[in-house]
XYZ file of C-alpha atoms in Angstrom:
138
model
C -15.746 14.292 4.620
C -12.320 13.872 2.877
C -10.126 11.128 2.685
C -6.782 11.267 4.635
C -4.148 12.279 2.994
C -1.735 9.535 2.540
C 2.276 9.780 1.458
C 3.650 8.174 -1.182
C 7.661 8.339 -2.761
C 8.281 10.357 -5.608
C 10.003 7.105 -6.745
C 7.329 5.005 -5.892
C 4.163 7.152 -7.748
C 6.987 6.762 -10.548
C 6.832 3.807 -10.667
C 3.211 2.749 -10.380
C 2.062 5.520 -12.646
C 4.317 3.519 -14.990
C 3.137 0.451 -13.977
C -0.973 2.103 -14.408
C 0.346 3.433 -17.847
C 1.581 0.063 -18.842
C -1.534 -2.100 -17.527
C -3.928 0.223 -19.034
C -2.197 -0.528 -22.386
C -1.954 -4.211 -22.264
C -5.611 -4.365 -20.866
C -4.390 -6.072 -17.630
C -6.037 -5.962 -14.574
C -8.928 -4.268 -14.438
C -10.241 -0.380 -15.283
C -11.721 -0.276 -11.509
C -8.667 -1.456 -10.231
C -6.499 0.819 -12.384
C -8.544 4.238 -11.844
C -8.416 3.462 -7.609
C -4.657 3.630 -8.010
C -4.863 5.755 -9.934
C -7.184 7.995 -7.826
C -5.328 7.309 -4.387
C -1.318 8.760 -6.433
C -3.475 11.091 -7.517
C -4.043 12.626 -4.016
C -1.027 11.563 -2.118
C 1.373 13.613 -0.532
C 4.596 13.213 -2.632
C 7.821 13.393 -0.794
C 11.866 12.384 -1.424
C 12.599 9.017 -0.648
C 15.263 10.393 2.105
C 12.394 12.676 3.682
C 9.371 9.870 3.910
C 8.534 9.190 7.408
C 9.485 5.501 8.983
C 6.311 4.967 9.985
C 4.358 5.179 6.619
C 4.255 2.009 3.864
C 5.774 2.259 1.399
C 6.312 -0.479 -1.187
C 8.397 -3.279 -0.428
C 7.493 -2.968 3.239
C 6.874 -5.010 5.879
C 4.042 -4.758 8.202
C 1.863 -6.113 10.945
C -1.723 -5.245 10.214
C -4.809 -6.037 12.884
C -8.645 -6.598 12.276
C -10.079 -4.005 14.215
C -12.745 -6.107 14.733
C -11.117 -10.347 15.295
C -7.868 -8.549 17.044
C -6.330 -11.191 14.489
C -3.219 -9.648 13.468
C -1.331 -10.328 9.746
C 2.396 -10.030 8.768
C 2.465 -8.962 4.991
C 4.623 -7.089 2.408
C 3.104 -4.022 0.126
C 4.981 -5.352 -3.448
C 4.206 -4.531 -7.166
C 2.280 -7.460 -8.834
C 5.500 -9.576 -9.985
C 6.782 -9.838 -6.716
C 3.133 -10.792 -5.375
C 3.149 -14.268 -3.445
C -0.239 -15.597 -0.873
C 1.504 -18.055 -0.012
C 4.535 -15.549 1.986
C 1.862 -12.751 2.264
C 3.591 -10.600 -0.338
C 0.390 -8.595 -1.174
C 0.120 -6.632 -4.636
C -0.163 -2.966 -4.962
C -3.098 -3.629 -7.672
C -4.601 -6.136 -5.026
C -8.167 -4.257 -3.377
C -5.738 -4.419 0.229
C -2.495 -3.303 -1.419
C -4.503 -0.124 -2.587
C -5.595 0.487 0.983
C -2.409 0.380 2.518
C -0.499 2.325 0.265
C 0.672 5.435 2.164
C -0.573 5.066 5.324
C 0.922 4.687 8.767
C 1.735 3.187 11.987
C -2.176 3.969 14.073
C -4.139 4.280 10.740
C -7.488 2.624 10.565
C -8.255 0.895 6.779
C -11.889 0.134 5.747
C -11.440 -2.555 3.213
C -14.551 -3.076 0.980
C -14.871 -7.173 0.979
C -18.195 -8.939 -0.651
C -19.390 -9.073 2.717
C -19.346 -5.632 3.953
C -16.020 -3.881 5.396
C -13.518 -5.100 7.325
C -11.608 -2.806 9.354
C -7.484 -3.096 9.759
C -5.177 -1.077 11.875
C -1.001 -0.498 10.498
C -0.187 -1.998 14.320
C 3.405 -1.926 13.297
C 5.635 -1.127 10.162
C 8.699 -4.106 10.673
C 10.593 -3.027 7.750
C 10.540 -0.131 5.549
C 13.079 0.413 2.425
C 13.604 4.273 2.888
C 13.700 3.482 6.742
C 16.687 1.182 6.118
C 18.543 3.217 3.112
C 17.410 0.446 0.394
C 16.200 3.217 -1.905
C 16.973 0.767 -5.168
C 14.281 -2.009 -4.351
């Protein structure tokens, strides 16, 4: 069964592609992480920032995730690596869960591989999405 299509803005795609190219050139991050993000970008539906649905996780979005198995909720933001900060739950797009949530929408279930197996999260709610708020230059 094929993976679900995700939606990404043109500007996020361009900035993420640049991030991948720079990281590859300087040997930052693991090749598996970069290949995974490239695969996400390659399969994504690219849309103009003004046309992305407000319920989709874009870069710099703040969202509420719920663990399907435990019902535990976690509020987090999806950020570029330089802005990652676990104390404020700002998750890098290059982290496995960051790659997993990029482009998904409210109500989508995400299967997140962890060493002990697979965790299932649902995108419960988008609390802030830059494009919906008119913040196109973050």
